[in-house]
Coordinates of C-alpha atoms and ligand atoms in Angstrom, one line a residue:
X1 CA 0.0 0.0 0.0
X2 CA 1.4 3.3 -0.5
X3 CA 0.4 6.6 1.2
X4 CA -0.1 9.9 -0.8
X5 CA -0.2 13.2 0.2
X6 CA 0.1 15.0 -2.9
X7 CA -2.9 15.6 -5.3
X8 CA -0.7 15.4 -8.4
X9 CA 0.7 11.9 -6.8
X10 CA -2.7 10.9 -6.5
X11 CA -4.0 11.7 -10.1
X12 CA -0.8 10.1 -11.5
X13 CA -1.4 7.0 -10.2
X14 CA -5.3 6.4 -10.6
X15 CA -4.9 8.3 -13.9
X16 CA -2.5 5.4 -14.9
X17 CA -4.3 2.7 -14.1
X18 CA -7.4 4.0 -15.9
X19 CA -5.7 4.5 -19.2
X20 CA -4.5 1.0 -18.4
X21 CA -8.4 0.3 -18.5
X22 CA -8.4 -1.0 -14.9
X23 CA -10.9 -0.2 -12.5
X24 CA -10.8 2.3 -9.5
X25 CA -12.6 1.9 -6.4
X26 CA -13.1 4.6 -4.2
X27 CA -13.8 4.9 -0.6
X28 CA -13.9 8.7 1.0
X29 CA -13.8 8.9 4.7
X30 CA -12.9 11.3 7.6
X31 CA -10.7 8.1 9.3
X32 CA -10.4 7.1 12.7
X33 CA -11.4 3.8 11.2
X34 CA -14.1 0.8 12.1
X35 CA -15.3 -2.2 10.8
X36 CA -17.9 0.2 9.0
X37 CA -15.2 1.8 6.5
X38 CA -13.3 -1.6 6.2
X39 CA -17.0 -3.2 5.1
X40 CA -16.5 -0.7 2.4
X41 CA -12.9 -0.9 1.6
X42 CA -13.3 -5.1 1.4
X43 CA -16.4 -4.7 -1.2
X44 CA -14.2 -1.9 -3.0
X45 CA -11.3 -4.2 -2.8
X46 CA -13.5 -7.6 -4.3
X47 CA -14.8 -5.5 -7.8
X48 CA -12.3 -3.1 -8.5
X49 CA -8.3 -3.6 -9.5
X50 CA -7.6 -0.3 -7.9
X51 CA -8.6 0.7 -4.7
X52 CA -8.2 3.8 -3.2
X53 CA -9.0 5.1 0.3
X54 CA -8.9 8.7 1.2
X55 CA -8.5 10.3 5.2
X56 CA -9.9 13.9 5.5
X57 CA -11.6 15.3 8.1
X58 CA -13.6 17.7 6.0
X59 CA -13.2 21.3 7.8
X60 CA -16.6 22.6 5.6
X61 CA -18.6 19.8 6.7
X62 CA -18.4 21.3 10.4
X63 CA -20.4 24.2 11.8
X64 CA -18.4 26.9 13.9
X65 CA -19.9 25.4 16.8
X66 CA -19.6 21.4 15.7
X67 CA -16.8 18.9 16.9
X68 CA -14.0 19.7 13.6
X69 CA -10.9 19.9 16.1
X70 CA -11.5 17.2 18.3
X71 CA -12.5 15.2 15.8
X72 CA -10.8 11.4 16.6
X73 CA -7.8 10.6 14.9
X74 CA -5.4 8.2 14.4
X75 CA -3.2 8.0 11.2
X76 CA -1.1 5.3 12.4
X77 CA -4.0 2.9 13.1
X78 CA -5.6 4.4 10.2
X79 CA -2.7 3.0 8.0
X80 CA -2.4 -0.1 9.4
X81 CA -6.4 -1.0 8.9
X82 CA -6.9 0.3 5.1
X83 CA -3.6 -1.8 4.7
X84 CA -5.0 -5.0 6.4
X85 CA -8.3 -4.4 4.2
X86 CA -6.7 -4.5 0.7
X87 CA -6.0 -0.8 -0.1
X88 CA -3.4 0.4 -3.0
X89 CA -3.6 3.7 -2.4
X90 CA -4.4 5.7 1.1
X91 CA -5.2 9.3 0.0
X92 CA -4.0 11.8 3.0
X93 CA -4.2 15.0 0.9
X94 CA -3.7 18.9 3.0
X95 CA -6.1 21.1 4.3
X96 CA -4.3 23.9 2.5
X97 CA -3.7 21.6 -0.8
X98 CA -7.7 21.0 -1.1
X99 CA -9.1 24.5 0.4
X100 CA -6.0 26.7 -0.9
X101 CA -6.8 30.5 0.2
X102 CA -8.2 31.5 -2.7
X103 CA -10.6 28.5 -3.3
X104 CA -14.0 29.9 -3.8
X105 CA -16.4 27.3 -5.1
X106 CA -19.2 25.4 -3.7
X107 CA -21.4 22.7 -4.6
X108 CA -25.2 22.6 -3.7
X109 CA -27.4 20.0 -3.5
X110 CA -30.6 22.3 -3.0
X111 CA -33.8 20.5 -1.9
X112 CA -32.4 17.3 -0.4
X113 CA -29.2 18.8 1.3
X114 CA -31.9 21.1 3.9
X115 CA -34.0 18.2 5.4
X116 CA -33.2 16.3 8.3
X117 CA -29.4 16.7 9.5
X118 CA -29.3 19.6 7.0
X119 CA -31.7 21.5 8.6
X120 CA -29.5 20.6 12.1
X121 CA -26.3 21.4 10.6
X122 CA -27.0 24.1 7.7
X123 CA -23.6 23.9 5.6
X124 CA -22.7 20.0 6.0
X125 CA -24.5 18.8 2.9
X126 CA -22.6 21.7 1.0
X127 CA -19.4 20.7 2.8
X128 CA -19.8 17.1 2.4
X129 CA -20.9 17.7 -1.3
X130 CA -18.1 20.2 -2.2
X131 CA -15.1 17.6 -0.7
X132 CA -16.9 14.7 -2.7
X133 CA -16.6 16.5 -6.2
X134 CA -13.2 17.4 -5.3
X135 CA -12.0 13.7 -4.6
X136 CA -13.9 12.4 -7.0
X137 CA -12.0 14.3 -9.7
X138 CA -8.6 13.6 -8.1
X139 CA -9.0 10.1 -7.9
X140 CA -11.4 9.5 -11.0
X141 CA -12.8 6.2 -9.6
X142 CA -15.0 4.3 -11.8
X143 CA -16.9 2.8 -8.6
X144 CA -17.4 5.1 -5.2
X145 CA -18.4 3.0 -1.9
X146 CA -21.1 5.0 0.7
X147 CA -22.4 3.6 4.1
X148 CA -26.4 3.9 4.6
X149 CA -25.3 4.6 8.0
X150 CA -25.3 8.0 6.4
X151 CA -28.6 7.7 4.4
X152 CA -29.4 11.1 3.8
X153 CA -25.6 11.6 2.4
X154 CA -26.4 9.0 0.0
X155 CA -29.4 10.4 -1.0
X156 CA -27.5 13.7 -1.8
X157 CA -24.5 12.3 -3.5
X158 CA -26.5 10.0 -6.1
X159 CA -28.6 13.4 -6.8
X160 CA -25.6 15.1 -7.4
X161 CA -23.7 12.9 -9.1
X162 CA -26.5 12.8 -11.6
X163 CA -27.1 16.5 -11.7
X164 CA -23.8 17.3 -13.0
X165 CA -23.6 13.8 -15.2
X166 CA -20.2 12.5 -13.6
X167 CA -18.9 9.1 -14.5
X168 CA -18.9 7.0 -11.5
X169 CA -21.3 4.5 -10.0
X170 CA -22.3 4.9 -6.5
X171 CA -22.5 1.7 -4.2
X172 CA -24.2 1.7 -0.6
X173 CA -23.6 -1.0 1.9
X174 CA -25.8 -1.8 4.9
X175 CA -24.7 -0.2 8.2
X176 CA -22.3 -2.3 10.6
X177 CA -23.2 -2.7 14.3
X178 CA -21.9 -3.2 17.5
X179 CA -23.2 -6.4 19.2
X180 CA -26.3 -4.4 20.5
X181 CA -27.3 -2.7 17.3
X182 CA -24.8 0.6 18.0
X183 CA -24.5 1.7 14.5
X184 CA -20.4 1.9 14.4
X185 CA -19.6 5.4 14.6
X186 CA -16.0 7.4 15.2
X187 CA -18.0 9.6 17.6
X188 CA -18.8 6.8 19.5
X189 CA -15.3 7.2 21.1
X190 CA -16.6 10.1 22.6
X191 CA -19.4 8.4 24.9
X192 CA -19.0 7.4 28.6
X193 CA -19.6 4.0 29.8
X194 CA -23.0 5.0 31.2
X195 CA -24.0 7.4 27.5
X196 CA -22.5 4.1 25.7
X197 CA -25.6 1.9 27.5
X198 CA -27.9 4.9 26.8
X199 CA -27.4 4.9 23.3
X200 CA -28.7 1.4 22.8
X201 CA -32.1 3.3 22.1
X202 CA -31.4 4.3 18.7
X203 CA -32.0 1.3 17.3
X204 CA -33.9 -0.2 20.0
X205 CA -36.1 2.1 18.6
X206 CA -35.9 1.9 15.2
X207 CA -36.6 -1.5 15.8
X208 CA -39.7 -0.9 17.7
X209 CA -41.1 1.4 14.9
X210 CA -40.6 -1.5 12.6
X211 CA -42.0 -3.7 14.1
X212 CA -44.9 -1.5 14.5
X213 CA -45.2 -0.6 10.6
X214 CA -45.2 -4.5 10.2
X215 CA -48.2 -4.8 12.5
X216 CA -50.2 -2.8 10.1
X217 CA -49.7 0.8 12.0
X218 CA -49.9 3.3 8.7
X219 CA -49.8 6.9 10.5
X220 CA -46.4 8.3 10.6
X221 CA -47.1 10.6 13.4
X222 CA -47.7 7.4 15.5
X223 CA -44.7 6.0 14.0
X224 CA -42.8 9.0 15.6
X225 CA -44.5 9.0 18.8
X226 CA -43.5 5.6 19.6
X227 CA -40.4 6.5 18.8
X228 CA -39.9 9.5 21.0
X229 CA -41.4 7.8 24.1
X230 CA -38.7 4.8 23.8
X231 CA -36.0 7.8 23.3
X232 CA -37.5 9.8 26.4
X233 CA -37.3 7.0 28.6
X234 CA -32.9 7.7 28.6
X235 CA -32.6 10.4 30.7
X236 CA -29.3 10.9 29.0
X237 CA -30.6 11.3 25.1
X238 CA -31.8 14.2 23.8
X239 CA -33.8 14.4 20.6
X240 CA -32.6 16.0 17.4
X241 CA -34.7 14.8 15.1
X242 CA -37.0 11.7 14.6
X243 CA -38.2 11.7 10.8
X244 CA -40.6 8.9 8.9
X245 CA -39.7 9.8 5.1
X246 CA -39.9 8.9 1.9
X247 CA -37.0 6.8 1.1
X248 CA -36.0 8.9 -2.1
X249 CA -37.5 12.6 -1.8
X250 CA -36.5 12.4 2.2
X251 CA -40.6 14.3 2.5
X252 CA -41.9 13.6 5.8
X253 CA -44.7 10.5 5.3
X254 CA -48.3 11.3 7.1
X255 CA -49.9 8.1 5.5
X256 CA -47.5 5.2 5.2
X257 CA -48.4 3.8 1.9
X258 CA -44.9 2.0 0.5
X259 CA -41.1 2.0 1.8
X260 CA -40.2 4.5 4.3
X261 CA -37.0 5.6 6.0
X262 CA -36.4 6.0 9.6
X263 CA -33.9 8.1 10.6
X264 CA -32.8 9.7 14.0
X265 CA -30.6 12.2 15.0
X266 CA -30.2 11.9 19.2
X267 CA -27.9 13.9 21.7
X268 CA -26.3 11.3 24.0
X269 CA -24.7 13.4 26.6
X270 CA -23.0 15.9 23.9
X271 CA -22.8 13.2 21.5
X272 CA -25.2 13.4 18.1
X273 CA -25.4 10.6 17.4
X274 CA -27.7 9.0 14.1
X275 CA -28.8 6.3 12.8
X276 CA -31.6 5.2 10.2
X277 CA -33.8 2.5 9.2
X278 CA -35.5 1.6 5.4
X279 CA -38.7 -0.2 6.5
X280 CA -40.2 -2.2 3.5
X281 CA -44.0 -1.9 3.2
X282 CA -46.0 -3.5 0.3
X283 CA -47.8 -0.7 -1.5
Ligands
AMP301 P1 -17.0 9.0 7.8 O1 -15.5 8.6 8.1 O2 -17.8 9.0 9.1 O3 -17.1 10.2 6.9 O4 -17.5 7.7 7.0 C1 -16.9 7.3 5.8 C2 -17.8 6.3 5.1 O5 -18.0 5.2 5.9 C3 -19.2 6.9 4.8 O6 -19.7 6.4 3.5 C4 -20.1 6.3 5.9 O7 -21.4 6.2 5.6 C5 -19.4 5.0 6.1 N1 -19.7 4.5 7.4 C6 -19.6 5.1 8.6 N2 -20.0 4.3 9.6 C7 -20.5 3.2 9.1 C8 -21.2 2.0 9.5 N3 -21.4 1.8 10.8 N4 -21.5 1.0 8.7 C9 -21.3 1.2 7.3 N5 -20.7 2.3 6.8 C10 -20.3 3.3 7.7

Protein backbone atom coordinates (compact mmCIF):
# COMPACT_ATOMS: atom_id res chain seq x y z
CA UNK A 1 0.00 0.00 0.00
CA UNK A 2 1.43 3.26 -0.47
CA UNK A 3 0.36 6.61 1.25
CA UNK A 4 -0.08 9.91 -0.78
CA UNK A 5 -0.22 13.22 0.16
CA UNK A 6 0.10 15.03 -2.88
CA UNK A 7 -2.91 15.62 -5.26
CA UNK A 8 -0.73 15.36 -8.39
CA UNK A 9 0.68 11.94 -6.78
CA UNK A 10 -2.71 10.88 -6.47
CA UNK A 11 -4.02 11.67 -10.08
CA UNK A 12 -0.81 10.09 -11.48
CA UNK A 13 -1.36 7.01 -10.23
CA UNK A 14 -5.35 6.40 -10.57
CA UNK A 15 -4.87 8.30 -13.88
CA UNK A 16 -2.51 5.40 -14.93
CA UNK A 17 -4.27 2.69 -14.08
CA UNK A 18 -7.43 4.03 -15.89
CA UNK A 19 -5.68 4.47 -19.18
CA UNK A 20 -4.49 1.05 -18.41
CA UNK A 21 -8.37 0.34 -18.47
CA UNK A 22 -8.42 -1.03 -14.95
CA UNK A 23 -10.86 -0.23 -12.51
CA UNK A 24 -10.82 2.26 -9.55
CA UNK A 25 -12.63 1.92 -6.39
CA UNK A 26 -13.07 4.59 -4.19
CA UNK A 27 -13.77 4.88 -0.62
CA UNK A 28 -13.92 8.67 1.02
CA UNK A 29 -13.76 8.90 4.68
CA UNK A 30 -12.86 11.27 7.55
CA UNK A 31 -10.75 8.13 9.30
CA UNK A 32 -10.36 7.07 12.74
CA UNK A 33 -11.42 3.77 11.23
CA UNK A 34 -14.06 0.82 12.08
CA UNK A 35 -15.31 -2.17 10.81
CA UNK A 36 -17.87 0.23 9.03
CA UNK A 37 -15.19 1.75 6.49
CA UNK A 38 -13.35 -1.59 6.25
CA UNK A 39 -16.97 -3.18 5.06
CA UNK A 40 -16.48 -0.67 2.43
CA UNK A 41 -12.91 -0.88 1.65
CA UNK A 42 -13.30 -5.06 1.41
CA UNK A 43 -16.41 -4.71 -1.22
CA UNK A 44 -14.15 -1.92 -2.98
CA UNK A 45 -11.29 -4.16 -2.76
CA UNK A 46 -13.50 -7.64 -4.30
CA UNK A 47 -14.80 -5.51 -7.84
CA UNK A 48 -12.29 -3.08 -8.55
CA UNK A 49 -8.32 -3.64 -9.51
CA UNK A 50 -7.63 -0.25 -7.93
CA UNK A 51 -8.61 0.75 -4.71
CA UNK A 52 -8.21 3.82 -3.16
CA UNK A 53 -8.99 5.11 0.28
CA UNK A 54 -8.89 8.69 1.25
CA UNK A 55 -8.46 10.30 5.24
CA UNK A 56 -9.85 13.85 5.46
CA UNK A 57 -11.63 15.32 8.05
CA UNK A 58 -13.56 17.74 6.01
CA UNK A 59 -13.18 21.31 7.82
CA UNK A 60 -16.59 22.57 5.61
CA UNK A 61 -18.59 19.82 6.67
CA UNK A 62 -18.35 21.28 10.41
CA UNK A 63 -20.45 24.20 11.83
CA UNK A 64 -18.41 26.87 13.89
CA UNK A 65 -19.86 25.36 16.85
CA UNK A 66 -19.63 21.45 15.69
CA UNK A 67 -16.77 18.91 16.87
CA UNK A 68 -14.00 19.66 13.60
CA UNK A 69 -10.95 19.92 16.14
CA UNK A 70 -11.52 17.16 18.34
CA UNK A 71 -12.48 15.23 15.81
CA UNK A 72 -10.84 11.37 16.57
CA UNK A 73 -7.79 10.62 14.86
CA UNK A 74 -5.44 8.20 14.40
CA UNK A 75 -3.25 8.01 11.20
CA UNK A 76 -1.05 5.26 12.44
CA UNK A 77 -3.96 2.87 13.15
CA UNK A 78 -5.61 4.38 10.18
CA UNK A 79 -2.70 3.03 8.04
CA UNK A 80 -2.38 -0.12 9.40
CA UNK A 81 -6.35 -1.00 8.90
CA UNK A 82 -6.95 0.27 5.12
CA UNK A 83 -3.57 -1.76 4.65
CA UNK A 84 -5.02 -5.03 6.36
CA UNK A 85 -8.34 -4.42 4.22
CA UNK A 86 -6.72 -4.51 0.74
CA UNK A 87 -6.03 -0.80 -0.10
CA UNK A 88 -3.43 0.37 -3.00
CA UNK A 89 -3.59 3.71 -2.36
CA UNK A 90 -4.44 5.72 1.05
CA UNK A 91 -5.21 9.32 0.00
CA UNK A 92 -4.02 11.75 2.98
CA UNK A 93 -4.17 15.05 0.93
CA UNK A 94 -3.70 18.85 3.01
CA UNK A 95 -6.10 21.12 4.34
CA UNK A 96 -4.33 23.89 2.47
CA UNK A 97 -3.71 21.57 -0.82
CA UNK A 98 -7.73 20.96 -1.06
CA UNK A 99 -9.13 24.47 0.43
CA UNK A 100 -5.98 26.70 -0.89
CA UNK A 101 -6.75 30.46 0.24
CA UNK A 102 -8.24 31.52 -2.68
CA UNK A 103 -10.59 28.46 -3.33
CA UNK A 104 -13.97 29.95 -3.82
CA UNK A 105 -16.43 27.33 -5.07
CA UNK A 106 -19.17 25.36 -3.74
CA UNK A 107 -21.40 22.75 -4.65
CA UNK A 108 -25.17 22.58 -3.66
CA UNK A 109 -27.43 20.00 -3.50
CA UNK A 110 -30.57 22.25 -3.04
CA UNK A 111 -33.79 20.52 -1.86
CA UNK A 112 -32.37 17.28 -0.38
CA UNK A 113 -29.17 18.78 1.33
CA UNK A 114 -31.93 21.14 3.87
CA UNK A 115 -33.99 18.16 5.37
CA UNK A 116 -33.19 16.25 8.25
CA UNK A 117 -29.45 16.75 9.51
CA UNK A 118 -29.33 19.64 7.04
CA UNK A 119 -31.73 21.48 8.60
CA UNK A 120 -29.53 20.61 12.07
CA UNK A 121 -26.28 21.41 10.64
CA UNK A 122 -26.95 24.14 7.68
CA UNK A 123 -23.58 23.85 5.65
CA UNK A 124 -22.73 20.03 5.95
CA UNK A 125 -24.47 18.79 2.95
CA UNK A 126 -22.56 21.68 0.95
CA UNK A 127 -19.43 20.67 2.75
CA UNK A 128 -19.81 17.09 2.43
CA UNK A 129 -20.88 17.73 -1.33
CA UNK A 130 -18.12 20.22 -2.16
CA UNK A 131 -15.13 17.60 -0.72
CA UNK A 132 -16.88 14.72 -2.70
CA UNK A 133 -16.57 16.51 -6.17
CA UNK A 134 -13.19 17.38 -5.30
CA UNK A 135 -11.98 13.72 -4.59
CA UNK A 136 -13.89 12.42 -7.04
CA UNK A 137 -11.96 14.31 -9.70
CA UNK A 138 -8.63 13.65 -8.15
CA UNK A 139 -8.97 10.12 -7.95
CA UNK A 140 -11.44 9.47 -11.00
CA UNK A 141 -12.77 6.15 -9.64
CA UNK A 142 -15.03 4.35 -11.83
CA UNK A 143 -16.89 2.79 -8.57
CA UNK A 144 -17.39 5.07 -5.23
CA UNK A 145 -18.38 3.04 -1.87
CA UNK A 146 -21.05 4.96 0.67
CA UNK A 147 -22.41 3.65 4.07
CA UNK A 148 -26.44 3.88 4.55
CA UNK A 149 -25.34 4.56 8.02
CA UNK A 150 -25.32 8.03 6.41
CA UNK A 151 -28.61 7.70 4.40
CA UNK A 152 -29.36 11.06 3.81
CA UNK A 153 -25.61 11.59 2.39
CA UNK A 154 -26.40 9.02 0.04
CA UNK A 155 -29.45 10.38 -1.04
CA UNK A 156 -27.52 13.68 -1.76
CA UNK A 157 -24.52 12.32 -3.48
CA UNK A 158 -26.48 10.04 -6.05
CA UNK A 159 -28.62 13.42 -6.82
CA UNK A 160 -25.64 15.13 -7.40
CA UNK A 161 -23.68 12.90 -9.11
CA UNK A 162 -26.52 12.78 -11.58
CA UNK A 163 -27.11 16.46 -11.74
CA UNK A 164 -23.79 17.29 -13.04
CA UNK A 165 -23.60 13.78 -15.15
CA UNK A 166 -20.17 12.47 -13.59
CA UNK A 167 -18.90 9.14 -14.46
CA UNK A 168 -18.88 7.05 -11.46
CA UNK A 169 -21.29 4.47 -9.99
CA UNK A 170 -22.28 4.87 -6.55
CA UNK A 171 -22.51 1.74 -4.15
CA UNK A 172 -24.16 1.68 -0.60
CA UNK A 173 -23.55 -0.96 1.85
CA UNK A 174 -25.76 -1.77 4.90
CA UNK A 175 -24.67 -0.24 8.18
CA UNK A 176 -22.33 -2.35 10.64
CA UNK A 177 -23.17 -2.74 14.28
CA UNK A 178 -21.89 -3.24 17.54
CA UNK A 179 -23.18 -6.44 19.16
CA UNK A 180 -26.26 -4.41 20.50
CA UNK A 181 -27.29 -2.74 17.29
CA UNK A 182 -24.84 0.57 17.99
CA UNK A 183 -24.49 1.74 14.50
CA UNK A 184 -20.35 1.88 14.44
CA UNK A 185 -19.59 5.42 14.56
CA UNK A 186 -15.97 7.39 15.19
CA UNK A 187 -17.97 9.55 17.59
CA UNK A 188 -18.79 6.79 19.50
CA UNK A 189 -15.33 7.19 21.11
CA UNK A 190 -16.63 10.14 22.57
CA UNK A 191 -19.35 8.36 24.85
CA UNK A 192 -18.98 7.39 28.65
CA UNK A 193 -19.58 4.00 29.80
CA UNK A 194 -23.04 5.00 31.22
CA UNK A 195 -23.99 7.36 27.49
CA UNK A 196 -22.52 4.13 25.66
CA UNK A 197 -25.62 1.88 27.47
CA UNK A 198 -27.88 4.88 26.82
CA UNK A 199 -27.39 4.90 23.31
CA UNK A 200 -28.68 1.45 22.85
CA UNK A 201 -32.10 3.32 22.08
CA UNK A 202 -31.43 4.28 18.74
CA UNK A 203 -32.02 1.34 17.32
CA UNK A 204 -33.93 -0.20 19.98
CA UNK A 205 -36.06 2.09 18.60
CA UNK A 206 -35.88 1.86 15.25
CA UNK A 207 -36.59 -1.53 15.83
CA UNK A 208 -39.67 -0.93 17.73
CA UNK A 209 -41.11 1.43 14.91
CA UNK A 210 -40.55 -1.53 12.60
CA UNK A 211 -42.03 -3.67 14.07
CA UNK A 212 -44.88 -1.49 14.54
CA UNK A 213 -45.15 -0.59 10.62
CA UNK A 214 -45.20 -4.47 10.25
CA UNK A 215 -48.16 -4.81 12.48
CA UNK A 216 -50.20 -2.81 10.08
CA UNK A 217 -49.66 0.81 12.00
CA UNK A 218 -49.92 3.27 8.70
CA UNK A 219 -49.78 6.89 10.53
CA UNK A 220 -46.38 8.34 10.58
CA UNK A 221 -47.08 10.55 13.37
CA UNK A 222 -47.70 7.40 15.51
CA UNK A 223 -44.68 6.00 14.02
CA UNK A 224 -42.82 9.02 15.62
CA UNK A 225 -44.45 9.04 18.78
CA UNK A 226 -43.47 5.58 19.59
CA UNK A 227 -40.37 6.51 18.83
CA UNK A 228 -39.95 9.47 21.01
CA UNK A 229 -41.41 7.82 24.13
CA UNK A 230 -38.71 4.76 23.79
CA UNK A 231 -35.97 7.81 23.34
CA UNK A 232 -37.50 9.79 26.37
CA UNK A 233 -37.33 7.04 28.61
CA UNK A 234 -32.92 7.73 28.56
CA UNK A 235 -32.55 10.40 30.74
CA UNK A 236 -29.34 10.86 29.03
CA UNK A 237 -30.57 11.25 25.06
CA UNK A 238 -31.83 14.18 23.77
CA UNK A 239 -33.77 14.41 20.63
CA UNK A 240 -32.56 15.98 17.37
CA UNK A 241 -34.67 14.81 15.09
CA UNK A 242 -37.05 11.72 14.62
CA UNK A 243 -38.25 11.67 10.85
CA UNK A 244 -40.61 8.88 8.88
CA UNK A 245 -39.73 9.79 5.12
CA UNK A 246 -39.88 8.95 1.89
CA UNK A 247 -37.00 6.76 1.15
CA UNK A 248 -35.98 8.94 -2.05
CA UNK A 249 -37.53 12.60 -1.84
CA UNK A 250 -36.53 12.38 2.24
CA UNK A 251 -40.60 14.33 2.52
CA UNK A 252 -41.88 13.58 5.83
CA UNK A 253 -44.65 10.48 5.35
CA UNK A 254 -48.29 11.31 7.09
CA UNK A 255 -49.91 8.11 5.46
CA UNK A 256 -47.53 5.17 5.17
CA UNK A 257 -48.39 3.76 1.94
CA UNK A 258 -44.91 2.01 0.49
CA UNK A 259 -41.06 2.02 1.85
CA UNK A 260 -40.18 4.50 4.28
CA UNK A 261 -37.05 5.64 6.00
CA UNK A 262 -36.41 6.00 9.60
CA UNK A 263 -33.85 8.14 10.65
CA UNK A 264 -32.76 9.65 14.01
CA UNK A 265 -30.59 12.25 15.00
CA UNK A 266 -30.25 11.89 19.22
CA UNK A 267 -27.93 13.88 21.74
CA UNK A 268 -26.31 11.27 24.02
CA UNK A 269 -24.65 13.38 26.62
CA UNK A 270 -22.96 15.85 23.87
CA UNK A 271 -22.77 13.24 21.46
CA UNK A 272 -25.16 13.44 18.12
CA UNK A 273 -25.39 10.56 17.41
CA UNK A 274 -27.69 9.04 14.05
CA UNK A 275 -28.85 6.30 12.77
CA UNK A 276 -31.62 5.20 10.16
CA UNK A 277 -33.77 2.46 9.18
CA UNK A 278 -35.48 1.56 5.44
CA UNK A 279 -38.69 -0.23 6.48
CA UNK A 280 -40.21 -2.16 3.48
CA UNK A 281 -44.00 -1.88 3.18
CA UNK A 282 -45.95 -3.54 0.29
CA UNK A 283 -47.83 -0.72 -1.47
P1 LIG B 1 -16.97 8.95 7.82
O1 LIG B 1 -15.54 8.62 8.09
O2 LIG B 1 -17.82 8.98 9.05
O3 LIG B 1 -17.14 10.16 6.93
O4 LIG B 1 -17.55 7.73 6.98
C1 LIG B 1 -16.94 7.33 5.78
C2 LIG B 1 -17.85 6.34 5.10
O5 LIG B 1 -18.04 5.21 5.95
C3 LIG B 1 -19.24 6.90 4.80
O6 LIG B 1 -19.68 6.44 3.54
C4 LIG B 1 -20.07 6.34 5.92
O7 LIG B 1 -21.44 6.22 5.60
C5 LIG B 1 -19.43 4.98 6.11
N1 LIG B 1 -19.74 4.45 7.44
C6 LIG B 1 -19.56 5.06 8.63
N2 LIG B 1 -20.03 4.28 9.64
C7 LIG B 1 -20.52 3.16 9.05
C8 LIG B 1 -21.15 1.98 9.55
N3 LIG B 1 -21.38 1.79 10.84
N4 LIG B 1 -21.53 1.04 8.65
C9 LIG B 1 -21.33 1.22 7.33
N5 LIG B 1 -20.73 2.31 6.81
C10 LIG B 1 -20.34 3.26 7.65
Amino acid sequence: MRVIESIDDIKVATGSARCDGKTVGFVPTMGFLHEGHLSLMRAARAENYLVVVSLFVNPTQFGPNEDFERYPRDRNQDVELAMGAGTDLLFIPRAEDIYPPDDATRVVVRGLSEKLCGASRPGHFEGVATVVTKLFNMVKPHRAYFGLKDYQQTVVIRRMVEDLHLDVDIVTLPTVREADGLALSSRNSYLSDEERRSARCLKDSLDLAERKIHEGERQGDQIRGQIRDRIGREKLARIDYVSVSDPKTLDEVSQISGDVVISLAVYIGETRLIDNLVVKVAA
